[in-house]
PDB file of C-alpha atoms in Angstrom:
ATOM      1  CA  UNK A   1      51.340 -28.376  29.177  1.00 87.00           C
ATOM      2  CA  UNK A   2      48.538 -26.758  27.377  1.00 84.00           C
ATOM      3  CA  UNK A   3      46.412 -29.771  28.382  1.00 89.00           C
ATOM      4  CA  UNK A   4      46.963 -29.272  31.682  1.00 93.00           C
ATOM      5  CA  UNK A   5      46.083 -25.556  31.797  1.00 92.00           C
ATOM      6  CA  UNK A   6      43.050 -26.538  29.486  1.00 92.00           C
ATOM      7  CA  UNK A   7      41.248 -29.410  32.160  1.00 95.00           C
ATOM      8  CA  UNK A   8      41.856 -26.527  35.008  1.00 97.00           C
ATOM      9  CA  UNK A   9      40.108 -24.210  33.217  1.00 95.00           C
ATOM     10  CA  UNK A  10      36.951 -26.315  32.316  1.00 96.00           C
ATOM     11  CA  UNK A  11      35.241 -24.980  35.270  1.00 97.00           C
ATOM     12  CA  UNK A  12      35.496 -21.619  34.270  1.00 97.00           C
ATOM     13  CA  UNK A  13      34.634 -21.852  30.732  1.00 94.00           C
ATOM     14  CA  UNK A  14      31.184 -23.164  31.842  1.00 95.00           C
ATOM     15  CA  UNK A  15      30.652 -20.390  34.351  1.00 95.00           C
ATOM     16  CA  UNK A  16      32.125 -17.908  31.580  1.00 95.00           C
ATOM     17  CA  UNK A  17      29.648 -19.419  29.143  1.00 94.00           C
ATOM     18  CA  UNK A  18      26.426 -19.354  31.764  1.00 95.00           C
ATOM     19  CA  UNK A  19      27.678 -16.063  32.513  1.00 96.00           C
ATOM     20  CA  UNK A  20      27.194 -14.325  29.158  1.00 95.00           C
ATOM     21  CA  UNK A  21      23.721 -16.843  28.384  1.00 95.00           C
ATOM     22  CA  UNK A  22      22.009 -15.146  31.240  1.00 95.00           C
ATOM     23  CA  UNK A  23      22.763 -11.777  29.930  1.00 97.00           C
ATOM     24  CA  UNK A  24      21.251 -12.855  27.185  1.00 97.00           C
ATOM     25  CA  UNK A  25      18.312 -13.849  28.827  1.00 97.00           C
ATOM     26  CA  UNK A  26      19.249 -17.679  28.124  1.00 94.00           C
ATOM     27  CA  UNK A  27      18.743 -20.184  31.111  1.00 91.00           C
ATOM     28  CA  UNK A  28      21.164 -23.342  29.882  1.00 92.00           C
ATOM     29  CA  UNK A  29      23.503 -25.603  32.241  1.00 91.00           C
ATOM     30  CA  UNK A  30      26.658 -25.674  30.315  1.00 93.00           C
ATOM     31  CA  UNK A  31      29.271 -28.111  30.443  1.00 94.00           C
ATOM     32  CA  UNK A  32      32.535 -27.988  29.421  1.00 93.00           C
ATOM     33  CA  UNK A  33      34.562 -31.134  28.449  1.00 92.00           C
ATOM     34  CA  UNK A  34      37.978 -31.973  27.301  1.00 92.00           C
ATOM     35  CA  UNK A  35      38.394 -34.877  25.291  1.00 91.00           C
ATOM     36  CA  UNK A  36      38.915 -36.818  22.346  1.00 91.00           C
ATOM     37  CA  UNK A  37      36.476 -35.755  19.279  1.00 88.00           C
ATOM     38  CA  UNK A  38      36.304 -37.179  15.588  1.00 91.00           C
ATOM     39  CA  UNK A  39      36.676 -34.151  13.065  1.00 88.00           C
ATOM     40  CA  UNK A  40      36.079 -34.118   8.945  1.00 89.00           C
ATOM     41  CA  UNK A  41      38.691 -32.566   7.381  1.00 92.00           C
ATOM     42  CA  UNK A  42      39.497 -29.052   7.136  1.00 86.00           C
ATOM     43  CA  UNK A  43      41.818 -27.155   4.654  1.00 90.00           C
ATOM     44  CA  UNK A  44      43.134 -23.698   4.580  1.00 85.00           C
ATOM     45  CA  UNK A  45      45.141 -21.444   2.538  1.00 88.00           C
ATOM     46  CA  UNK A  46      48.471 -22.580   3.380  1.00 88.00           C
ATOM     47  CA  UNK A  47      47.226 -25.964   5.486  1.00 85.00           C
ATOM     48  CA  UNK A  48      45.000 -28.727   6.042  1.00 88.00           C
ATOM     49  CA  UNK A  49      44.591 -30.771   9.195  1.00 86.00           C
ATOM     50  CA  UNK A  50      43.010 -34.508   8.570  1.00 92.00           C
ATOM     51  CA  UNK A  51      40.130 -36.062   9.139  1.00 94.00           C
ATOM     52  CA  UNK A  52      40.359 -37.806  12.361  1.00 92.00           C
ATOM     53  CA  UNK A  53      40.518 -37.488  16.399  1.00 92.00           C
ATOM     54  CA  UNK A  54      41.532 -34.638  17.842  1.00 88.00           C
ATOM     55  CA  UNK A  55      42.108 -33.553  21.167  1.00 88.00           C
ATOM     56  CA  UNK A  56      38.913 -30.777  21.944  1.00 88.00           C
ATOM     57  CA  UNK A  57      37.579 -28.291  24.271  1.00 89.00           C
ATOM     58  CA  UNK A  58      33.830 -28.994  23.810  1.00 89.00           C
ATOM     59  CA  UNK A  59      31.629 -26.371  25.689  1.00 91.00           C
ATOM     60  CA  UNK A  60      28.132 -27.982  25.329  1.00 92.00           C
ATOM     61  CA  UNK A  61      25.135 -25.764  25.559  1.00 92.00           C
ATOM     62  CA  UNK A  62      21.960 -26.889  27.060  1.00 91.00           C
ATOM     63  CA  UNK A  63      20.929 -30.013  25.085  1.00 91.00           C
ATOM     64  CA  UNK A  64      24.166 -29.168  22.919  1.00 90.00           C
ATOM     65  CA  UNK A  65      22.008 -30.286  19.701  1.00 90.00           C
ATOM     66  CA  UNK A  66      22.297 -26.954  17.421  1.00 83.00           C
ATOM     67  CA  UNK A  67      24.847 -26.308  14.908  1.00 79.00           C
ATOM     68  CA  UNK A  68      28.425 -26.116  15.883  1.00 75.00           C
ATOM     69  CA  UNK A  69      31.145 -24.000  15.316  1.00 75.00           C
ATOM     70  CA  UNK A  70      35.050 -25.436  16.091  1.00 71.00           C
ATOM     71  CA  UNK A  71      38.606 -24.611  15.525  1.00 69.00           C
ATOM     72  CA  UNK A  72      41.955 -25.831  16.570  1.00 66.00           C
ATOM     73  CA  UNK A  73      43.326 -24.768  19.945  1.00 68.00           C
ATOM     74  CA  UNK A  74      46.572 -26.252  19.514  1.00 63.00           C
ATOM     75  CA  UNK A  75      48.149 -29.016  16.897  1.00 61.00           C
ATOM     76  CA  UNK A  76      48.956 -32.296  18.130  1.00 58.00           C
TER      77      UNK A  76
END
């Protein structure tokens, strides 16, 4: 379900994103993509999710070739 909800609202995340670039006086296209995406491992206090594929928003940024910042929307 949270799939679903997630593809409809691609379109919106990269208006939402171009949105709050041009305030900043940033010019990028933006596009926003659902997908499958390879991640290192990541531990926290109390958890720790694999390395491996997850299922990802990615909201790419221009060129999308800066650094990157993710988290997890939802365990598998």
């Amino acid at each position: 379900e949270a799939q679903v909800v997630l593809e409809q609202l691609l379109p919106q995340l990269e208006t939402t994103a171009e949105d709050v670039l041009r305030e900043r006086g940033e010019d990028h296209a933006t596009v926003a993509l659902l997908g499958l995406e390879e991640y290192p491992t990541r531990d926290y206090d109390s958890f720790c999710f694999p390395a491996r594929e997850y299922l990802s928003v990615r909201v790419c940024i221009g060129d999308a070739e800066g650094n990157n910042w993710w988290s997890c929307v939802f365990p598998p």
